[in-house]
CSV table of C-alpha atoms and ligand atoms in Angstrom, one decimal:
chain,number,residue,atom,x,y,z
A,329,MET,CA,-30.4,105.3,42.8
A,330,LYS,CA,-30.3,101.5,41.5
A,331,PHE,CA,-27.9,99.9,39.1
A,332,CYS,CA,-28.9,97.3,36.5
A,333,SER,CA,-26.8,95.5,34.2
A,334,THR,CA,-26.3,96.0,30.5
A,335,ASN,CA,-27.2,92.3,30.1
A,336,LYS,CA,-30.5,92.8,31.5
A,337,LYS,CA,-30.4,89.3,33.2
A,338,SER,CA,-29.6,90.0,36.8
A,339,GLY,CA,-31.2,91.8,39.5
A,340,LEU,CA,-31.0,95.5,40.6
A,341,VAL,CA,-28.0,96.6,43.0
A,342,SER,CA,-27.1,99.8,45.1
A,343,PHE,CA,-24.0,101.5,44.3
A,344,LYS,CA,-22.0,99.9,46.9
A,345,GLU,CA,-22.8,96.5,45.3
A,346,ALA,CA,-22.0,97.9,42.0
A,347,ILE,CA,-18.4,99.5,43.1
A,348,LEU,CA,-17.4,96.1,45.0
A,349,LYS,CA,-18.4,93.6,42.3
A,350,GLY,CA,-17.1,95.3,39.6
A,351,ILE,CA,-19.1,93.1,36.9
A,352,ALA,CA,-23.0,92.2,37.3
A,353,ASP,CA,-23.6,88.5,37.9
A,354,ASP,CA,-24.6,87.9,34.7
A,355,GLY,CA,-21.2,89.1,33.1
A,356,GLY,CA,-23.2,92.6,32.2
A,357,LEU,CA,-21.6,96.0,32.8
A,358,PHE,CA,-23.6,98.2,35.9
A,359,MET,CA,-25.2,101.4,34.8
A,360,PRO,CA,-27.4,103.4,36.3
A,361,THR,CA,-31.2,102.4,36.1
A,362,GLU,CA,-32.2,105.8,34.9
A,363,ILE,CA,-30.0,108.9,34.6
A,364,PRO,CA,-32.2,112.2,35.7
A,365,LYS,CA,-31.9,115.8,34.3
A,366,LEU,CA,-29.7,118.3,36.2
A,367,SER,CA,-32.1,121.2,37.3
A,368,LYS,CA,-32.3,124.6,35.0
A,369,ASP,CA,-31.2,126.3,38.3
A,370,PHE,CA,-27.9,124.3,38.1
A,371,PHE,CA,-27.0,125.1,34.4
A,372,ASN,CA,-27.9,129.1,35.1
A,373,ASN,CA,-25.7,129.2,38.2
A,374,ILE,CA,-22.9,127.0,37.2
A,375,SER,CA,-20.3,130.1,36.4
A,376,SER,CA,-20.5,130.3,40.0
A,377,LEU,CA,-19.6,127.0,41.0
A,378,SER,CA,-16.0,125.3,41.4
A,379,PHE,CA,-15.0,122.5,39.7
A,380,GLN,CA,-15.5,120.5,43.3
A,381,GLU,CA,-18.8,122.1,43.5
A,382,ILE,CA,-20.0,121.3,39.8
A,383,SER,CA,-18.4,117.4,40.7
A,384,TYR,CA,-20.3,117.3,43.8
A,385,THR,CA,-23.9,118.5,42.1
A,386,VAL,CA,-23.3,115.6,39.3
A,387,ALA,CA,-22.0,112.9,42.0
A,388,ARG,CA,-25.2,113.5,44.3
A,389,VAL,CA,-27.6,112.6,41.7
A,390,PHE,CA,-26.0,108.7,42.1
A,391,LEU,CA,-24.9,108.8,45.4
A,392,GLY,CA,-26.4,110.6,47.4
A,393,ASP,CA,-28.6,108.0,49.0
A,394,GLU,CA,-25.7,106.1,49.8
A,395,ILE,CA,-22.9,108.6,51.2
A,396,PRO,CA,-23.9,111.4,53.6
A,397,SER,CA,-23.5,114.6,51.8
A,398,GLN,CA,-20.6,115.8,54.0
A,399,THR,CA,-18.9,112.8,53.3
A,400,LEU,CA,-19.2,112.6,49.8
A,401,LYS,CA,-18.1,116.4,49.6
A,402,GLN,CA,-14.7,115.7,51.1
A,403,ILE,CA,-14.2,112.4,48.5
A,404,ILE,CA,-14.5,114.8,45.9
A,405,ASP,CA,-12.2,117.7,47.6
A,406,ASP,CA,-9.8,115.0,48.2
A,407,ALA,CA,-9.9,113.0,44.7
A,408,ILE,CA,-10.3,116.1,42.6
A,409,ASN,CA,-8.1,117.9,43.9
A,410,PHE,CA,-6.4,119.5,40.9
A,411,GLU,CA,-8.0,121.2,37.7
A,412,ALA,CA,-8.9,120.9,34.2
A,413,PRO,CA,-8.2,123.8,32.4
A,414,LEU,CA,-9.9,124.5,28.8
A,415,VAL,CA,-7.1,126.0,26.7
A,416,GLU,CA,-8.1,128.1,23.4
A,417,ILE,CA,-6.5,127.1,20.4
A,418,ASP,CA,-8.6,129.4,18.3
A,419,GLU,CA,-12.4,131.0,18.3
A,420,ASN,CA,-13.8,127.4,17.6
A,421,ILE,CA,-11.2,125.0,18.6
A,422,LYS,CA,-10.4,124.2,22.5
A,423,VAL,CA,-8.5,121.4,24.5
A,424,LEU,CA,-9.4,120.4,27.7
A,425,GLU,CA,-6.1,119.1,29.6
A,426,LEU,CA,-6.9,116.0,31.6
A,427,PHE,CA,-3.5,115.5,32.9
A,428,HIS,CA,-2.8,118.0,35.9
A,429,GLY,CA,-3.4,115.1,38.2
A,430,PRO,CA,-0.8,112.8,40.0
A,431,THR,CA,0.1,110.3,37.3
A,432,LEU,CA,-0.4,113.1,34.2
A,433,ALA,CA,-3.3,111.1,32.6
A,434,PHE,CA,-7.2,111.4,32.9
A,435,LYS,CA,-7.6,108.3,34.6
A,436,ASP,CA,-6.5,109.9,38.0
A,437,PHE,CA,-9.9,111.2,38.0
A,438,GLY,CA,-11.8,108.0,38.0
A,439,ALA,CA,-8.8,106.0,40.0
A,440,ARG,CA,-8.8,108.4,42.7
A,441,PHE,CA,-12.4,108.9,43.1
A,442,MET,CA,-13.2,105.1,43.2
A,443,ALA,CA,-10.3,104.5,45.7
A,444,ARG,CA,-11.8,106.9,48.3
A,445,THR,CA,-15.7,105.6,47.4
A,446,MET,CA,-14.8,101.9,47.8
A,447,SER,CA,-12.5,102.8,51.0
A,448,TYR,CA,-15.6,104.3,52.5
A,449,PHE,CA,-17.9,101.2,51.8
A,450,ARG,CA,-15.1,98.8,53.0
A,451,GLU,CA,-15.0,100.5,56.2
A,452,GLN,CA,-18.1,98.8,56.8
A,453,SER,CA,-16.5,95.2,56.2
A,454,ASN,CA,-13.6,93.7,57.7
A,455,HIS,CA,-12.1,91.5,55.0
A,456,GLU,CA,-9.3,92.3,52.6
A,457,ALA,CA,-10.2,92.9,48.8
A,458,THR,CA,-8.0,92.4,45.6
A,459,ILE,CA,-8.3,94.6,42.9
A,460,LEU,CA,-7.3,93.1,39.7
A,461,VAL,CA,-6.4,95.4,37.0
A,462,ALA,CA,-5.4,95.0,33.3
A,463,THR,CA,-3.7,98.2,31.9
A,464,SER,CA,-2.3,99.2,28.7
A,465,GLY,CA,-0.1,101.7,30.7
A,466,ASP,CA,-2.2,104.5,32.3
A,467,THR,CA,-5.0,102.6,33.9
A,468,GLY,CA,-2.5,100.4,36.2
A,469,SER,CA,-0.4,104.1,37.3
A,470,ALA,CA,-3.7,105.9,37.9
A,471,VAL,CA,-5.0,102.5,39.8
A,472,ALA,CA,-2.1,102.0,42.0
A,473,ASN,CA,-1.6,105.6,42.8
A,474,GLY,CA,-5.3,106.3,43.7
A,475,PHE,CA,-5.2,103.2,45.9
A,476,PHE,CA,-1.6,103.2,47.4
A,477,ASN,CA,-1.3,102.8,50.9
A,478,ILE,CA,-5.3,102.6,51.1
A,479,GLU,CA,-6.1,100.6,54.2
A,480,GLY,CA,-7.6,97.2,53.4
A,481,ILE,CA,-7.3,96.9,49.8
A,482,LYS,CA,-4.4,95.6,47.6
A,483,VAL,CA,-3.6,96.1,43.9
A,484,VAL,CA,-2.6,93.6,41.2
A,485,LEU,CA,-1.7,95.1,38.1
A,486,LEU,CA,-1.5,93.1,34.6
A,487,TYR,CA,0.4,94.7,31.9
A,488,PRO,CA,1.7,93.6,28.4
A,489,SER,CA,5.5,93.5,28.4
A,490,GLU,CA,7.4,95.8,26.1
A,491,LYS,CA,4.1,97.4,25.0
A,492,VAL,CA,4.1,100.3,27.4
A,493,SER,CA,6.4,103.3,27.2
A,494,ARG,CA,9.6,103.5,30.0
A,495,ILE,CA,7.6,106.2,31.7
A,496,GLN,CA,4.5,104.2,32.0
A,497,GLU,CA,6.2,101.1,33.3
A,498,GLN,CA,8.2,103.0,35.9
A,499,GLN,CA,5.0,104.3,37.0
A,500,LEU,CA,3.6,101.1,37.6
A,501,THR,CA,6.4,99.2,38.9
A,502,THR,CA,8.0,101.5,41.4
A,503,LEU,CA,5.1,102.0,44.2
A,504,GLY,CA,5.7,98.9,46.1
A,505,GLY,CA,3.5,98.9,49.7
A,506,ASN,CA,-0.1,97.5,48.7
A,507,ILE,CA,0.7,97.4,44.9
A,508,SER,CA,2.2,94.3,42.8
A,509,ALA,CA,3.1,94.5,39.4
A,510,LEU,CA,2.7,91.5,36.8
A,511,GLU,CA,4.6,92.0,33.6
A,512,VAL,CA,2.6,89.6,31.2
A,513,GLU,CA,4.0,87.9,28.0
A,514,GLY,CA,1.2,88.7,25.6
A,515,THR,CA,-0.8,91.6,24.7
A,516,PHE,CA,-3.1,94.3,26.7
A,517,ASP,CA,-6.1,91.9,25.1
A,518,ASP,CA,-4.4,89.0,27.0
A,519,CYS,CA,-4.3,90.9,30.2
A,520,GLN,CA,-8.1,91.7,30.2
A,521,ARG,CA,-9.0,88.2,29.0
A,522,MET,CA,-7.1,86.9,32.4
A,523,VAL,CA,-8.7,89.2,34.4
A,524,LYS,CA,-12.1,88.3,33.0
A,525,GLU,CA,-11.2,84.6,33.4
A,526,ALA,CA,-10.0,85.2,37.2
A,527,PHE,CA,-13.1,86.8,38.1
A,528,ALA,CA,-15.2,83.8,36.5
A,529,ASP,CA,-13.0,81.6,38.6
A,530,LYS,CA,-14.8,80.0,41.6
A,531,GLU,CA,-11.9,78.5,43.3
A,532,ILE,CA,-10.4,82.1,43.2
A,533,THR,CA,-13.5,84.2,44.0
A,534,SER,CA,-14.3,81.7,46.8
A,535,LYS,CA,-11.1,82.5,48.7
A,536,ILE,CA,-10.5,85.9,47.7
A,537,THR,CA,-12.6,89.5,47.2
A,538,LEU,CA,-11.8,90.3,43.8
A,539,SER,CA,-12.8,93.7,42.5
A,540,SER,CA,-12.3,95.5,39.5
A,541,ALA,CA,-10.9,99.0,38.9
A,542,ASN,CA,-10.6,99.0,35.0
A,543,SER,CA,-13.3,101.2,33.2
A,544,ILE,CA,-15.8,98.8,33.3
A,545,ASN,CA,-16.1,99.8,37.2
A,546,ILE,CA,-19.0,102.3,37.3
A,547,ALA,CA,-17.1,104.5,40.1
A,548,ARG,CA,-14.3,105.2,37.3
A,549,LEU,CA,-16.8,106.1,35.0
A,550,LEU,CA,-19.1,108.3,36.9
A,551,PRO,CA,-16.6,110.9,37.9
A,552,GLN,CA,-15.2,111.2,34.2
A,553,SER,CA,-18.5,113.0,33.5
A,554,PHE,CA,-17.4,115.9,35.9
A,555,TYR,CA,-15.5,117.7,33.5
A,556,TYR,CA,-17.8,117.6,30.5
A,557,PHE,CA,-19.9,120.0,32.9
A,558,SER,CA,-16.8,121.8,34.0
A,559,ALA,CA,-15.7,122.4,30.3
A,560,TYR,CA,-18.5,123.6,29.2
A,561,PHE,CA,-18.9,126.4,31.8
A,562,GLN,CA,-15.2,127.2,31.0
A,563,LEU,CA,-16.7,128.3,27.2
A,564,LYS,CA,-16.9,132.2,26.8
A,565,ASP,CA,-19.4,131.5,24.4
A,566,ARG,CA,-21.8,129.0,25.0
A,567,SER,CA,-24.3,129.5,22.3
A,568,LYS,CA,-22.3,128.1,19.8
A,569,SER,CA,-22.7,124.2,19.0
A,570,LEU,CA,-20.4,122.3,21.4
A,571,ILE,CA,-18.4,119.2,19.9
A,572,PHE,CA,-16.5,116.8,22.3
A,573,SER,CA,-13.5,114.7,20.7
A,574,VAL,CA,-12.4,111.8,22.7
A,575,PRO,CA,-9.6,110.1,22.1
A,576,SER,CA,-11.0,106.4,22.6
A,577,GLY,CA,-10.0,102.9,23.5
A,578,ASN,CA,-12.5,101.3,25.7
A,579,PHE,CA,-14.8,103.7,25.4
A,580,GLY,CA,-15.3,104.8,29.4
A,581,ASN,CA,-14.4,108.3,28.5
A,582,LEU,CA,-16.8,108.7,26.0
A,583,THR,CA,-19.7,106.8,27.7
A,584,ALA,CA,-19.4,109.3,30.8
A,585,GLY,CA,-19.7,112.1,28.2
A,586,LEU,CA,-22.8,110.3,27.0
A,587,ILE,CA,-24.0,110.3,30.8
A,588,ALA,CA,-23.2,114.2,31.1
A,589,TYR,CA,-25.1,114.5,27.8
A,590,GLU,CA,-28.0,112.5,29.4
A,591,MET,CA,-27.8,114.5,32.4
A,592,GLY,CA,-29.0,117.7,30.2
A,593,LEU,CA,-25.4,118.8,29.1
A,594,PRO,CA,-26.2,120.4,25.5
A,595,VAL,CA,-23.7,118.4,23.3
A,596,GLU,CA,-24.5,118.5,19.7
A,597,ARG,CA,-22.2,115.5,19.0
A,598,PHE,CA,-19.2,113.2,20.5
A,599,ILE,CA,-16.6,112.2,18.4
A,600,ALA,CA,-15.0,108.9,19.2
A,601,ALA,CA,-11.4,109.1,17.7
A,602,THR,CA,-9.4,106.1,17.6
A,603,ASN,CA,-6.1,105.0,16.2
A,604,ILE,CA,-6.1,102.1,13.5
A,605,ASN,CA,-7.6,99.9,16.1
A,606,ASP,CA,-11.1,101.0,14.4
A,607,VAL,CA,-13.6,98.5,15.2
A,608,PHE,CA,-15.9,101.2,16.8
A,609,PRO,CA,-16.0,103.3,13.6
A,610,VAL,CA,-16.5,100.0,11.3
A,611,PHE,CA,-19.2,99.3,13.7
A,612,LEU,CA,-21.1,102.5,12.9
A,613,LYS,CA,-20.4,102.2,9.1
A,614,THR,CA,-21.3,98.7,8.6
A,615,GLY,CA,-23.9,97.8,11.5
A,616,ILE,CA,-21.2,95.0,12.4
A,617,PHE,CA,-19.2,94.6,15.1
A,618,ASN,CA,-16.3,92.6,14.8
A,619,ALA,CA,-13.4,92.2,17.8
A,620,LYS,CA,-10.2,91.8,16.7
A,621,ALA,CA,-6.8,91.5,18.1
A,622,SER,CA,-5.2,95.1,19.1
A,623,ILE,CA,-2.5,96.5,17.1
A,624,GLN,CA,0.3,98.5,19.0
A,625,THR,CA,0.2,102.1,17.9
A,626,ILE,CA,1.9,105.4,19.3
A,627,SER,CA,-1.1,105.9,21.1
A,628,ASN,CA,-0.9,103.0,22.9
A,629,ALA,CA,-3.5,103.5,25.5
A,630,MET,CA,-6.1,103.4,23.0
A,631,ASP,CA,-4.7,99.9,21.6
A,632,VAL,CA,-8.0,98.0,22.5
A,633,GLY,CA,-9.3,95.8,20.0
A,634,ASN,CA,-12.5,94.8,21.8
A,635,PRO,CA,-13.8,97.8,23.9
A,636,SER,CA,-15.7,96.9,26.9
A,637,ASN,CA,-17.8,99.9,27.2
A,638,LEU,CA,-19.5,99.2,24.1
A,639,ALA,CA,-22.0,97.3,25.8
A,640,ARG,CA,-23.0,100.5,27.8
A,641,ILE,CA,-23.1,102.3,24.7
A,642,ILE,CA,-25.3,100.1,23.3
A,643,PHE,CA,-27.6,99.7,26.4
A,644,LEU,CA,-28.0,103.6,26.1
A,645,TYR,CA,-29.1,104.0,22.3
A,646,GLY,CA,-29.5,100.4,20.8
A,647,ASN,CA,-28.9,99.7,17.4
A,648,PRO,CA,-25.7,101.3,15.4
A,649,GLN,CA,-28.2,103.9,13.5
A,650,SER,CA,-29.0,105.5,16.6
A,651,ILE,CA,-25.6,105.4,18.0
A,652,ALA,CA,-24.6,107.1,15.0
A,653,GLU,CA,-26.5,109.7,15.2
A,654,LYS,CA,-24.8,110.9,18.5
A,655,ILE,CA,-21.8,110.0,17.9
A,656,PHE,CA,-19.3,110.4,15.0
A,657,SER,CA,-16.3,108.3,14.6
A,658,CYS,CA,-13.0,108.1,12.4
A,659,SER,CA,-9.9,106.3,12.8
A,660,PHE,CA,-5.9,107.7,12.2
A,661,SER,CA,-2.5,106.0,11.6
A,662,ASP,CA,0.4,106.7,13.4
A,663,ALA,CA,1.8,108.9,10.4
A,664,GLU,CA,-1.4,110.9,10.4
A,665,THR,CA,-0.8,111.4,14.1
A,666,LYS,CA,2.3,112.8,13.8
A,667,ASN,CA,1.0,115.0,11.4
A,668,GLY,CA,-1.5,116.1,13.8
A,669,ILE,CA,1.0,117.1,16.3
A,670,LYS,CA,3.3,118.8,14.1
A,671,ASP,CA,0.1,120.7,12.6
A,672,LEU,CA,-1.2,121.8,16.0
A,673,TYR,CA,2.6,123.0,17.1
A,674,SER,CA,2.8,124.9,14.0
A,675,LYS,CA,-0.4,126.7,14.2
A,676,SER,CA,-0.8,127.7,17.8
A,677,ALA,CA,2.6,126.0,19.4
A,678,TYR,CA,0.9,124.1,21.5
A,679,ILE,CA,2.1,120.4,22.4
A,680,ILE,CA,-0.4,117.7,22.3
A,681,ASP,CA,0.4,113.8,23.0
A,682,PRO,CA,-0.1,111.5,20.5
A,683,HIS,CA,-3.9,110.6,22.1
A,684,GLY,CA,-4.7,114.0,22.3
A,685,ALA,CA,-3.6,114.2,18.2
A,686,VAL,CA,-5.9,111.7,17.2
A,687,GLY,CA,-8.6,113.3,18.8
A,688,TYR,CA,-7.6,116.9,17.3
A,689,LEU,CA,-7.6,115.2,13.7
A,690,ALA,CA,-10.7,113.8,14.1
A,691,LEU,CA,-12.4,117.0,15.1
A,692,LYS,CA,-11.2,118.5,11.9
A,693,ASP,CA,-12.5,115.6,9.9
A,694,TYR,CA,-15.8,116.1,11.9
A,695,ILE,CA,-15.9,119.8,10.6
A,696,SER,CA,-14.4,119.5,7.3
A,697,GLN,CA,-17.1,116.9,6.5
A,698,THR,CA,-20.1,118.8,8.0
A,699,GLY,CA,-18.5,122.3,6.9
A,700,LEU,CA,-19.5,124.0,10.3
A,701,LYS,CA,-18.1,127.6,10.7
A,702,SER,CA,-18.8,128.1,14.1
A,703,TYR,CA,-18.5,125.9,16.7
A,704,ASN,CA,-17.2,125.2,20.3
A,705,GLY,CA,-15.0,121.9,19.2
A,706,ILE,CA,-13.5,120.5,22.4
A,707,VAL,CA,-11.0,117.8,22.0
A,708,LEU,CA,-10.1,116.1,25.2
A,709,GLU,CA,-6.5,116.0,26.2
A,710,THR,CA,-5.8,112.5,28.0
A,711,ALA,CA,-2.3,112.5,29.0
A,712,HIS,CA,0.5,114.9,29.1
A,713,PRO,CA,2.9,115.0,26.5
A,714,ALA,CA,5.9,114.5,28.7
A,715,LYS,CA,4.7,110.9,28.9
A,716,PHE,CA,5.5,110.3,25.3
A,717,PRO,CA,8.8,112.4,25.1
A,718,ASP,CA,10.2,110.0,22.4
A,719,ILE,CA,7.6,110.5,19.8
A,720,VAL,CA,7.1,114.1,20.7
A,721,GLU,CA,10.5,115.3,20.9
A,722,GLU,CA,10.9,113.4,17.2
A,723,THR,CA,8.1,114.5,15.7
A,724,LEU,CA,8.5,118.2,16.8
A,725,GLY,CA,12.3,118.7,17.1
A,726,VAL,CA,11.7,120.4,20.3
A,727,LYS,CA,12.7,118.8,24.0
A,728,ILE,CA,9.7,118.4,26.4
A,729,ASN,CA,10.6,119.5,30.5
A,730,LEU,CA,9.7,116.2,32.7
A,731,PRO,CA,7.1,117.5,35.5
A,732,GLU,CA,8.8,116.9,38.8
A,733,ASN,CA,6.8,114.0,39.9
A,734,LEU,CA,7.8,111.9,36.6
A,735,LYS,CA,11.5,112.8,37.3
A,736,SER,CA,11.7,111.4,40.6
A,737,CYS,CA,9.5,108.3,39.3
A,738,LEU,CA,12.3,107.7,36.5
A,739,GLU,CA,14.9,107.5,39.3
A,740,LYS,CA,13.3,104.4,41.1
A,741,GLY,CA,14.2,101.0,40.8
A,742,LYS,CA,11.5,98.7,38.7
A,743,VAL,CA,9.7,95.7,40.7
A,744,ALA,CA,7.6,93.5,38.6
A,745,VAL,CA,7.3,89.8,38.4
A,746,LYS,CA,6.9,88.4,34.8
A,747,ILE,CA,4.4,85.8,33.8
A,748,SER,CA,3.3,84.0,30.8
A,749,ASN,CA,-0.6,84.7,29.4
A,750,ASP,CA,-1.7,81.6,30.9
A,751,VAL,CA,-4.4,82.4,33.5
A,752,LYS,CA,-3.1,79.7,35.8
A,753,GLU,CA,0.1,81.4,36.8
A,754,LEU,CA,-2.1,84.4,37.5
A,755,LYS,CA,-4.3,82.1,39.6
A,756,LYS,CA,-1.2,80.8,41.6
A,757,ILE,CA,0.1,84.1,42.3
A,758,LEU,CA,-3.5,85.0,43.7
A,759,LEU,CA,-3.9,82.3,45.8
A,760,SER,CA,-0.3,82.5,47.2
B,335,PLP,C1,-7.3,105.3,28.8
B,335,PLP,C2,-6.7,106.4,27.9
B,335,PLP,C3,-7.3,106.4,26.8
B,335,PLP,C4,-8.6,105.6,26.5
B,335,PLP,O1,-9.8,106.1,27.0
B,335,PLP,P1,-10.9,104.8,27.2
B,335,PLP,O2,-11.9,105.4,28.3
B,335,PLP,O3,-10.3,103.7,27.2
B,335,PLP,O4,-11.7,105.0,25.6
B,335,PLP,C5,-6.6,107.6,26.1
B,335,PLP,N1,-5.9,108.4,26.4
B,335,PLP,C6,-4.9,108.1,27.2
B,335,PLP,C7,-3.7,108.6,27.7
B,335,PLP,C8,-5.4,106.9,28.1
B,335,PLP,O5,-4.9,106.6,29.1
């Protein structure tokens, strides 16, 4: 399978080149040149397959010609070594729990898969690579965890000072080893801009091999399509119309769902749920895209004012009218989000985190607008509620138990270097 740039101005590359480069030479994002449909057999026999087998079938389509099947199987078994259970809220609404990995957020899927595929390709080369990542919280910890102790790869994380939760910061700054954390005096958008500037800096790229692990890297994106299939196969009644509500920031998770759909998954509608960082719903409504500075919210991993994967969605579907045929989008304030957490808890005693709550609200909004009576509405729960104890406990008045690996991480000492939001400082550190 070959990969092209969303800007269509640079040549086709292999998966290996795409993962190691991160961004195409023309500044675009990599996409598969074609998205083949999975066979009818796959869909007919799916109930007998494990999550790992489903994942392997999907991954083989894109990587089968570059990674031998036994190795690819091993990579998947090792990367996807936890489940994504579908929890039933009522007859129509389900929650897909994507937080059973080591850092308790869905980004573990992409980061663990990427670390292992990259390590496979790097075994064939002998220079060290530096992965540069801007994080609004969960990306960094998932990437740090995924790449921790992987030979020949260093990870440099940039996160916005005081704009991530204490737990997120502990997860980012306590691993040590091949992982370094930079605490940037600025916003997440500043961090993303600095990473882009570093990639565009000829002096930096001539001296070190830079790669990205943000959701722009195709190796992060593809494995996120696995659980859309697995969710479908966990449904009791697959005949009802299938709707996925995806709490969105950079729209990587949603784009992975679109890829699953293009591979034949019978999805009726996707819902892009955002917090008040609403450039995407505004884009669908007005046809005009205006990047904005991000605004801080209680669903902070979705505080993105210029979503990077929009380029991929436009690449797939073209204009906003065609995008809106496939994707419904709406946005919610923090007050509404807290009400969503309360509402779900009082209805079903399910504790959802603030990101998932935005997804839940968006699904309800879509249902009330369309008047659907019977459907499979799946809300992607992107993080464990224990990662946001202050908000969830205050909203519900209940105590959440911290999972063991969170507890131990909270006891470790933070190690981070504070820098300004000027790329010059980042450059000095990278070249030192
Ligand atoms: C990253 C993240 C999101 C947003 O995902 P995108 O792929 O960037 O749209 C949502 N929820 C949580 C908990 C996250 O960590």
